[in-house]
Coordinates of C-alpha atoms in Angstrom, one line a residue:
X1 CA 191.7 61.4 412.4
X2 CA 192.8 64.7 410.5
X3 CA 192.6 61.7 407.9
X4 CA 189.1 60.5 408.2
X5 CA 187.9 64.0 408.5
X6 CA 188.9 64.8 405.6
X7 CA 186.7 61.4 404.2
X8 CA 184.1 63.0 405.9
X9 CA 184.4 66.7 404.2
X10 CA 184.4 66.3 400.9
X11 CA 184.7 64.3 397.6
X12 CA 187.0 60.7 397.6
X13 CA 189.2 59.8 394.8
X14 CA 186.2 58.0 392.1
X15 CA 187.4 54.2 391.2
X16 CA 184.9 52.8 388.5
X17 CA 185.8 49.3 390.3
X18 CA 185.3 51.3 394.1
X19 CA 181.7 51.9 392.9
X20 CA 180.7 48.9 391.1
X21 CA 182.0 47.1 394.5
X22 CA 180.0 49.6 396.7
X23 CA 176.7 49.1 394.3
X24 CA 176.9 45.7 395.2
X25 CA 177.0 45.1 398.4
X26 CA 174.8 48.2 399.6
X27 CA 171.6 47.0 396.1
X28 CA 172.8 43.9 395.4
X29 CA 173.2 44.1 391.7
X30 CA 173.8 41.3 389.7
X31 CA 177.5 41.5 387.6
X32 CA 175.3 41.2 385.0
X33 CA 174.0 44.2 385.8
X34 CA 177.5 45.8 387.1
X35 CA 178.5 45.3 383.6
X36 CA 176.0 46.9 382.3
X37 CA 176.9 50.1 385.0
X38 CA 180.3 50.4 384.6
X39 CA 179.4 52.8 381.2
X40 CA 177.2 54.5 382.8
X41 CA 180.0 55.3 385.8
X42 CA 182.6 55.8 382.7
X43 CA 180.3 58.9 381.8
X44 CA 180.5 60.7 384.6
X45 CA 184.2 59.9 385.6
X46 CA 185.2 61.5 381.8
X47 CA 182.5 64.5 382.0
X48 CA 182.6 65.8 385.9
X49 CA 185.3 66.1 388.7
X50 CA 185.6 67.2 392.6
X51 CA 186.3 70.5 393.0
X52 CA 185.7 72.6 396.0
X53 CA 183.2 76.0 396.7
X54 CA 181.8 74.9 393.6
X55 CA 177.9 73.1 393.1
X56 CA 175.6 71.5 390.6
X57 CA 171.9 71.0 390.1
X58 CA 170.9 68.0 390.7
X59 CA 167.9 68.0 387.8
X60 CA 171.5 69.7 385.7
X61 CA 173.3 66.5 386.8
X62 CA 170.0 64.3 386.1
X63 CA 169.4 66.1 383.0
X64 CA 172.7 65.2 381.2
X65 CA 172.4 61.8 382.5
X66 CA 169.5 61.5 380.3
X67 CA 170.9 63.1 376.5
X68 CA 174.1 61.3 377.2
X69 CA 171.9 57.9 377.6
X70 CA 169.6 59.5 375.1
X71 CA 172.3 59.2 372.7
X72 CA 174.1 56.1 373.3
X73 CA 171.0 54.8 372.9
X74 CA 171.0 53.2 376.3
X75 CA 168.1 52.9 379.5
X76 CA 168.5 54.9 381.6
X77 CA 168.0 54.9 385.6
X78 CA 165.6 56.7 387.6
X79 CA 166.7 60.4 389.7
X80 CA 166.9 57.9 392.5
X81 CA 169.1 55.5 391.5
X82 CA 171.0 57.7 389.4
X83 CA 172.1 59.7 393.0
X84 CA 173.4 56.6 394.4
X85 CA 175.6 56.6 390.9
X86 CA 176.7 59.8 391.6
X87 CA 177.2 58.7 395.2
X88 CA 179.1 55.4 394.8
X89 CA 181.6 56.8 391.9
X90 CA 182.7 60.5 394.0
X91 CA 182.0 59.7 398.2
X92 CA 181.3 61.6 400.3
X93 CA 179.3 64.5 398.2
X94 CA 177.4 66.3 400.0
X95 CA 173.5 67.6 399.2
X96 CA 172.8 71.6 400.1
X97 CA 169.4 73.5 399.4
X98 CA 170.6 77.0 397.4
X99 CA 168.8 79.6 395.8
X100 CA 166.1 82.4 397.2
X101 CA 163.4 81.3 399.1
X102 CA 160.2 79.6 397.0
X103 CA 163.0 78.6 393.9
X104 CA 165.9 77.1 395.8
X105 CA 166.9 73.5 394.5
X106 CA 168.8 70.5 395.7
X107 CA 172.5 71.1 395.1
X108 CA 175.2 68.4 394.8
X109 CA 178.2 70.2 395.9
X110 CA 181.1 69.7 395.4
X111 CA 181.5 69.0 392.1
X112 CA 181.9 70.8 388.0
X113 CA 181.6 70.0 385.1
X114 CA 185.5 69.2 383.4
X115 CA 186.6 72.2 381.7
X116 CA 187.1 70.0 378.7
X117 CA 184.1 68.1 378.8
X118 CA 181.9 69.0 375.8
X119 CA 178.8 69.6 378.6
X120 CA 180.1 72.8 378.9
X121 CA 179.2 73.4 375.0
X122 CA 176.0 72.5 375.8
X123 CA 175.6 74.2 378.8
X124 CA 176.5 77.5 377.1
X125 CA 173.5 76.6 374.0
X126 CA 171.1 76.3 376.1
X127 CA 171.5 79.3 377.9
X128 CA 172.0 81.1 375.0
X129 CA 169.1 80.3 373.3
X130 CA 167.4 81.4 377.0
X131 CA 169.1 84.4 376.5
X132 CA 167.6 85.3 373.1
X133 CA 163.2 83.5 373.3
X134 CA 163.1 85.6 376.9
X135 CA 164.6 88.6 378.4
X136 CA 166.0 89.7 381.6
X137 CA 165.4 92.1 383.9
X138 CA 167.7 92.5 386.8
X139 CA 168.5 95.2 389.8
X140 CA 171.2 97.6 387.9
X141 CA 174.6 99.3 389.9
X142 CA 173.6 102.9 388.7
X143 CA 170.8 104.6 387.7
X144 CA 171.2 106.3 384.2
X145 CA 167.7 107.7 384.3
X146 CA 167.7 109.3 387.5
X147 CA 170.7 110.8 386.7
X148 CA 170.6 111.9 383.6
X149 CA 166.7 112.6 382.7
X150 CA 165.3 114.6 384.9
X151 CA 161.4 114.5 383.7
X152 CA 161.6 110.9 382.3
X153 CA 158.8 108.6 383.4
X154 CA 160.7 105.7 381.9
X155 CA 163.0 104.1 384.7
X156 CA 164.4 100.9 383.6
X157 CA 166.9 100.7 386.5
X158 CA 164.4 97.1 387.7
X159 CA 165.3 97.8 391.0
X160 CA 161.7 97.0 391.9
X161 CA 161.4 93.9 389.4
X162 CA 161.4 90.7 390.5
X163 CA 163.3 87.9 388.5
X164 CA 160.9 84.9 388.0
X165 CA 161.0 81.3 385.8
X166 CA 163.6 78.9 384.9
X167 CA 165.1 81.1 382.1
X168 CA 165.9 84.4 383.8
X169 CA 167.6 82.8 386.4
X170 CA 169.9 80.9 383.1
X171 CA 170.4 83.9 381.9
X172 CA 171.8 85.6 385.8
X173 CA 174.0 81.9 386.4
X174 CA 175.7 82.7 382.1
X175 CA 176.2 86.3 383.2
X176 CA 178.1 85.2 386.6
X177 CA 180.1 82.0 384.6
X178 CA 180.8 83.9 382.1
X179 CA 182.1 88.0 384.0
X180 CA 184.8 85.4 385.1
X181 CA 186.4 85.7 381.0
X182 CA 186.1 89.6 381.8
X183 CA 188.6 92.0 383.2
X184 CA 186.2 94.5 385.9
X185 CA 189.4 96.2 387.3
X186 CA 189.3 98.6 384.2
X187 CA 188.3 101.9 384.9
X188 CA 187.7 104.6 382.7
X189 CA 190.5 106.6 382.4
X190 CA 190.6 110.5 382.5
X191 CA 189.3 112.6 379.5
X192 CA 191.5 115.7 378.4
X193 CA 189.7 119.5 379.3
X194 CA 187.3 121.2 376.8
X195 CA 188.3 123.8 375.9
X196 CA 187.1 125.9 372.8
X197 CA 189.4 128.2 372.1
X198 CA 189.4 131.0 370.4
X199 CA 185.9 130.0 368.9
X200 CA 182.9 131.9 368.9
X201 CA 181.3 130.9 372.0
X202 CA 178.3 133.2 371.8
X203 CA 175.1 132.3 374.5
X204 CA 177.8 129.5 375.4
X205 CA 178.5 130.2 379.4
X206 CA 181.5 128.3 380.8
X207 CA 179.0 126.6 383.3
X208 CA 177.4 124.9 379.8
X209 CA 181.1 123.7 378.8
X210 CA 181.7 122.0 382.3
X211 CA 178.1 121.0 383.1
X212 CA 178.8 119.4 379.8
X213 CA 182.2 117.9 380.5
X214 CA 180.6 116.4 383.8
X215 CA 177.8 114.8 381.7
X216 CA 179.3 112.9 379.8
X217 CA 181.9 111.5 382.4
X218 CA 178.6 110.1 383.8
X219 CA 177.3 109.0 381.0
X220 CA 180.3 107.0 379.7
X221 CA 181.1 105.5 383.1
X222 CA 177.1 104.3 383.5
X223 CA 178.0 102.8 380.0
X224 CA 181.3 101.3 381.1
X225 CA 178.6 99.9 384.4
X226 CA 176.5 98.0 382.3
X227 CA 178.9 96.7 379.8
X228 CA 181.2 94.4 383.4
X229 CA 177.7 93.6 383.8
X230 CA 177.1 92.3 380.2
X231 CA 174.1 94.4 379.9
X232 CA 174.3 95.3 376.5
X233 CA 170.5 96.2 375.3
X234 CA 170.5 98.6 378.4
X235 CA 173.0 100.8 376.2
X236 CA 170.7 101.8 373.3
X237 CA 168.6 103.6 377.1
X238 CA 171.8 104.8 377.8
X239 CA 171.7 106.9 374.3
X240 CA 168.6 107.9 373.7
X241 CA 168.6 109.0 377.5
X242 CA 171.5 111.5 376.8
X243 CA 171.4 112.7 373.0
X244 CA 167.2 113.7 374.5
X245 CA 168.6 115.2 377.5
X246 CA 166.1 118.0 379.0
X247 CA 165.3 118.4 382.9
X248 CA 163.3 120.7 384.7
X249 CA 164.3 124.4 384.9
X250 CA 164.2 123.7 388.8
X251 CA 167.3 121.3 388.2
X252 CA 170.1 123.7 388.6
X253 CA 174.6 122.6 387.1
X254 CA 172.7 120.6 384.3
X255 CA 173.0 121.0 380.5
X256 CA 169.3 121.9 378.8
X257 CA 169.1 119.9 375.7
X258 CA 168.9 123.9 374.2
X259 CA 173.3 124.3 375.0
X260 CA 173.5 120.6 374.0
X261 CA 173.6 120.5 370.6
X262 CA 174.8 124.3 370.2
X263 CA 177.6 122.7 372.0
X264 CA 177.8 120.2 369.4
X265 CA 178.0 122.9 366.4
X266 CA 182.0 123.6 367.8
X267 CA 184.4 121.7 366.3
X268 CA 186.8 121.3 369.6
X269 CA 183.1 119.9 370.8
X270 CA 183.7 117.8 368.0
X271 CA 187.6 116.6 369.0
X272 CA 187.1 116.1 372.6
X273 CA 184.1 114.3 372.7
X274 CA 185.6 111.7 370.1
X275 CA 189.1 111.7 371.7
X276 CA 186.6 110.6 375.2
X277 CA 185.0 107.9 373.0
X278 CA 187.8 106.5 371.8
X279 CA 189.3 106.2 375.5
X280 CA 186.3 104.4 376.5
X281 CA 185.7 102.3 373.6
X282 CA 189.7 101.2 374.4
X283 CA 188.4 100.0 378.0
X284 CA 185.3 98.7 377.2
X285 CA 187.4 96.6 374.7
X286 CA 189.9 95.9 377.4
X287 CA 187.2 94.4 379.6
X288 CA 185.1 92.8 377.5
X289 CA 188.7 90.8 375.9
X290 CA 191.4 90.9 378.0
X291 CA 193.3 88.5 375.9
X292 CA 192.5 87.5 372.7
X293 CA 194.2 84.1 372.9
X294 CA 192.2 83.0 375.6
X295 CA 189.8 80.8 375.0
X296 CA 186.2 81.9 375.4
X297 CA 182.9 80.8 375.5
X298 CA 181.0 80.7 372.4
X299 CA 177.8 81.9 374.3
X300 CA 179.9 85.0 374.9
X301 CA 181.8 85.9 371.7
X302 CA 178.0 85.2 370.0
X303 CA 176.8 87.9 372.5
X304 CA 179.6 90.1 372.3
X305 CA 179.1 90.0 368.1
X306 CA 175.2 90.7 368.5
X307 CA 176.0 93.5 370.9
X308 CA 178.6 95.0 367.6
X309 CA 176.3 94.5 365.0
X310 CA 174.3 96.6 367.0
X311 CA 175.8 99.5 368.2
X312 CA 175.4 101.5 365.1
X313 CA 171.2 101.0 364.3
X314 CA 171.1 102.2 368.4
X315 CA 173.4 105.4 368.5
X316 CA 171.3 106.4 364.9
X317 CA 168.3 106.3 366.8
X318 CA 169.0 108.1 369.6
X319 CA 170.1 111.4 367.7
X320 CA 168.0 111.8 365.2
X321 CA 167.9 115.1 366.4
X322 CA 171.2 116.0 367.0
X323 CA 173.1 118.3 364.8
X324 CA 174.9 116.2 360.8
X325 CA 179.2 116.8 361.6
X326 CA 178.2 115.4 366.1
X327 CA 176.2 112.6 363.8
X328 CA 179.0 111.3 361.6
X329 CA 181.2 111.9 364.8
X330 CA 180.2 109.4 367.0
X331 CA 179.1 107.0 364.1
X332 CA 182.6 106.6 363.3
X333 CA 184.1 105.9 366.4
X334 CA 181.4 103.6 367.4
X335 CA 181.5 101.7 364.0
X336 CA 185.5 101.6 364.7
X337 CA 184.9 100.1 368.1
X338 CA 182.2 97.7 366.8
X339 CA 184.5 96.7 364.2
X340 CA 187.6 96.1 366.6
X341 CA 184.9 93.5 368.5
X342 CA 184.3 91.3 365.7
X343 CA 188.5 90.9 364.6
X344 CA 189.2 90.4 368.2
X345 CA 186.3 87.7 368.3
X346 CA 187.2 86.3 365.1
X347 CA 191.1 86.2 366.0
X348 CA 190.1 84.1 369.4
X349 CA 188.2 82.1 367.1
X350 CA 190.8 81.4 364.6
X351 CA 193.9 81.0 367.7
X352 CA 191.3 78.5 369.3
X353 CA 191.2 76.2 366.2
X354 CA 195.0 76.7 365.5
X355 CA 195.7 75.8 368.9
X356 CA 194.6 71.9 368.0
X357 CA 196.6 71.7 365.0
X358 CA 200.2 73.1 366.5
X359 CA 199.7 70.5 369.3
X360 CA 199.1 67.5 367.0
X361 CA 203.0 66.4 366.8
X362 CA 201.7 64.4 363.2
X363 CA 200.2 67.6 361.6
X364 CA 203.5 69.6 363.0
X365 CA 205.8 67.1 361.3
X366 CA 203.9 67.2 357.8
X367 CA 203.9 71.0 357.6
X368 CA 207.2 70.6 358.6
X369 CA 208.2 68.4 355.7
X370 CA 206.0 70.4 353.3
X371 CA 207.3 73.6 354.6
X372 CA 211.2 72.3 353.9
X373 CA 209.7 71.8 349.6
X374 CA 209.0 74.5 349.3
X375 CA 210.5 77.4 347.3
X376 CA 211.5 80.1 349.6
X377 CA 214.3 81.0 346.9
X378 CA 212.0 81.8 343.7
X379 CA 209.7 83.0 346.1
X380 CA 211.9 85.2 347.6
X381 CA 213.0 86.7 343.3
X382 CA 209.5 86.9 342.8
X383 CA 208.4 88.7 346.0
X384 CA 211.2 91.0 345.7
X385 CA 210.1 93.5 343.1
X386 CA 207.6 93.7 345.0
X387 CA 208.1 93.7 348.1
X388 CA 211.8 95.3 348.0
X389 CA 212.6 93.4 351.3
X390 CA 216.3 92.3 352.3
X391 CA 217.5 89.3 351.3
X392 CA 218.8 88.4 354.4
X393 CA 216.2 89.1 357.1
X394 CA 214.1 87.3 354.2
X395 CA 216.1 84.4 355.0
X396 CA 216.5 85.0 358.6
X397 CA 213.4 84.8 359.2
X398 CA 211.8 81.9 357.3
X399 CA 215.0 79.8 358.9
X400 CA 213.2 81.0 362.5
X401 CA 210.0 79.6 361.8
X402 CA 211.1 76.5 360.3
X403 CA 212.9 76.0 363.6
X404 CA 210.4 77.5 365.8
X405 CA 207.7 75.2 363.6
X406 CA 210.1 71.5 364.5
X407 CA 210.4 73.2 368.0
X408 CA 206.6 71.9 368.6
X409 CA 205.8 75.6 370.2
X410 CA 202.8 76.5 371.6
X411 CA 200.2 79.0 370.4
X412 CA 201.7 81.1 373.4
X413 CA 205.2 80.5 372.1
X414 CA 204.0 81.4 368.3
X415 CA 202.8 84.6 369.7
X416 CA 205.7 85.4 371.2
X417 CA 207.3 84.8 367.9
X418 CA 204.9 86.7 366.0
X419 CA 205.7 89.5 368.3
X420 CA 209.3 89.4 368.3
X421 CA 208.9 89.5 364.3
X422 CA 207.0 92.9 364.9
X423 CA 210.5 94.4 367.1
X424 CA 212.8 93.6 364.9
X425 CA 211.2 94.9 361.8
X426 CA 210.3 98.0 362.8
X427 CA 212.9 99.4 366.1
X428 CA 214.7 101.7 363.5
X429 CA 211.5 103.8 363.4
X430 CA 210.3 103.9 366.6
X431 CA 210.9 107.5 366.8
X432 CA 210.2 108.9 363.4
X433 CA 207.8 110.6 362.1
X434 CA 207.5 108.1 359.4
X435 CA 206.3 105.0 361.9
X436 CA 203.0 104.7 361.3
X437 CA 203.4 104.3 357.6
X438 CA 206.8 101.8 358.9
X439 CA 203.9 99.9 359.4
X440 CA 201.7 99.9 357.5
X441 CA 203.8 98.2 354.7
X442 CA 205.2 95.9 356.7
X443 CA 201.6 94.7 357.0
X444 CA 201.3 94.5 353.3
X445 CA 205.1 92.8 352.7
X446 CA 204.2 89.9 355.6
X447 CA 200.6 89.3 354.0
X448 CA 202.3 89.3 350.1
X449 CA 205.3 87.2 351.1
X450 CA 202.6 84.3 353.1
X451 CA 200.7 84.3 350.3
X452 CA 203.8 83.6 347.7
X453 CA 203.9 80.5 350.4
X454 CA 200.2 79.3 350.7
X455 CA 200.4 79.1 346.4
X456 CA 203.9 77.0 346.5
X457 CA 202.0 74.4 348.8
X458 CA 198.2 74.4 347.3
X459 CA 200.2 74.4 343.2
X460 CA 202.5 71.0 345.5
X461 CA 199.5 70.0 346.7
X462 CA 201.1 69.5 349.9
X463 CA 199.2 67.4 352.4
X464 CA 199.5 70.1 354.9
X465 CA 198.0 72.5 353.1
X466 CA 194.5 73.2 354.9
X467 CA 196.5 73.0 358.2
X468 CA 199.0 76.4 356.4
X469 CA 196.0 78.1 355.9
X470 CA 194.3 78.2 359.4
X471 CA 197.9 78.9 360.7
X472 CA 198.8 81.6 358.8
X473 CA 194.7 83.4 358.8
X474 CA 195.4 83.6 362.2
X475 CA 199.3 84.8 361.7
X476 CA 198.1 87.2 359.7
X477 CA 195.3 88.3 361.8
X478 CA 197.5 88.8 365.1
X479 CA 200.1 90.8 363.3
X480 CA 197.6 93.3 362.4
X481 CA 196.6 93.2 366.0
X482 CA 200.3 93.8 367.2
X483 CA 200.7 96.2 364.3
X484 CA 198.2 98.1 365.4
X485 CA 199.2 98.1 369.2
X486 CA 202.4 98.4 368.4
X487 CA 201.3 102.1 366.3
X488 CA 198.7 103.5 369.3
X489 CA 201.6 103.6 371.3
X490 CA 204.2 105.2 369.2
X491 CA 202.0 107.3 368.6
X492 CA 200.3 108.8 371.9
X493 CA 197.0 107.0 370.3
X494 CA 194.4 103.8 371.5
X495 CA 194.1 101.4 369.0
X496 CA 190.6 102.3 368.6
X497 CA 191.5 105.6 367.1
X498 CA 194.5 104.5 365.2
X499 CA 190.9 101.9 363.4
X500 CA 189.7 104.9 362.5
X501 CA 192.7 105.5 360.5
X502 CA 193.8 102.2 358.7
X503 CA 190.6 102.4 356.7
X504 CA 192.2 104.8 354.6
X505 CA 194.8 102.3 354.0
X506 CA 195.5 100.8 350.6
X507 CA 195.7 97.3 352.2
X508 CA 191.4 97.6 352.7
X509 CA 190.7 95.9 355.8
X510 CA 187.2 94.6 355.1
X511 CA 188.8 93.5 352.0
X512 CA 191.6 91.8 354.6
X513 CA 187.9 90.5 356.4
X514 CA 186.4 89.7 354.0
X515 CA 189.4 87.0 352.7
X516 CA 189.8 85.8 355.6
X517 CA 186.0 84.1 355.6
X518 CA 186.4 83.5 352.6
X519 CA 189.4 81.4 353.6
X520 CA 187.6 80.0 356.8
X521 CA 185.0 79.1 354.6
X522 CA 187.5 77.7 352.3
X523 CA 189.4 75.6 354.7
X524 CA 186.3 74.2 356.4
X525 CA 185.8 72.4 353.1
X526 CA 189.9 71.3 352.7
X527 CA 189.4 70.0 356.3
X528 CA 188.0 67.1 354.7
X529 CA 191.0 66.4 352.2
X530 CA 193.0 66.8 354.3
X531 CA 191.5 64.9 357.5
X532 CA 192.4 68.4 359.6
X533 CA 190.9 67.4 363.3
X534 CA 190.0 70.7 364.9
X535 CA 187.3 70.6 367.4

């Protein structure tokens, strides 16, 4: 009895043979017709799987099927016949009508697109196009205008807006899907107290200082709230509302705009707000990219990169009436935030490309063979004058690298290896003021040595040059990421704060990122020559 109940409650294990047999019995299909449907059924098995608690619109599945038939030049069956195909391969599939009143659709319940199916990329691209073509007005969890701007008639909370249209619904579904890749549990950390000290506080009362602290805290919480909901376009409005804030006289315990601008001229306020921004932006990075190695949907990655590209312009427009020193301070912080988002999304993209190489046994064997031909003694001799590294340390890293490559380690195992390298090299400097400088020097030396190895592989026309080039780009970027976080940990700052200092390195970040860009371009060209199959 229990077995028969489970069959009625969920789809059975799919089988093409069983499906053909079922269709022949119910529809009276000929053997020739059955063989023609075999490819259709195989496509369903390749791209869909049973799963509890999920559903797909019937129209979506049929549109996927029509697109497949068009690409493969197959004659599609009609929607009714397609439904029979679905039920023959996923027996016990249920149908539900889901959605709001007047906007509901029939869904197949208990089926989903396989995680490795190319249909996922198709859905992401369609959703992203819908996101770009039509803006969506969603109900907010907060009301920033009412909170920050007492006399503004421009209420953008969207509480009274009714969602309509397929594009808006698609964007909402996309946002809900993408939120599983975020760390929405991240809260805004406590801010330090604002202390004006012995500076000139004429015309500024303690109440003004308290009001600024409370107001800015609320402002940062609102920013975090919209980022968690992936409503990036609202950030500009929040900034405009805060910096043009001017409540009516009847509102108490709030800061008039004149007092806000007066406070912005104090050095202590500049430093305090800069510290608050670093804490907030670090929290936002942790929300959007909690794990730089974990795959991120391409549509979400593009949305984050577009968000990063817009930040400086939004903030500049919102602060046009603010003292110049405050603008410079705020722009420096948001620029470091935007650069971090761009770097981390690029690192994530490199990681997914490299994952395919690291999982390919033949490519790993070729890389190991080519690496064993590199004259590391010559590399060490040429690099020692520049880097002045201990020969024993370099030899140990060389042997350890080859051993890790030979074990065909996963991307996560390589990440652990790189982290261990950073720990070993920087351990002697952990409790010294020279730690940041030692970290910078290590990055320079790591980059110099890896470039020497790549040069040797290039001169030897190594068959695995393209694979090594990709791996080198990834490891350089991930090493930079590890060092950045290690310096932040030792100095008690956030990685965003460290980035503000890193721009003054001899190791220029913009040049480094430009090198990565052209390196990726070269990799694309070299893929054809070296037959690298990276998906």
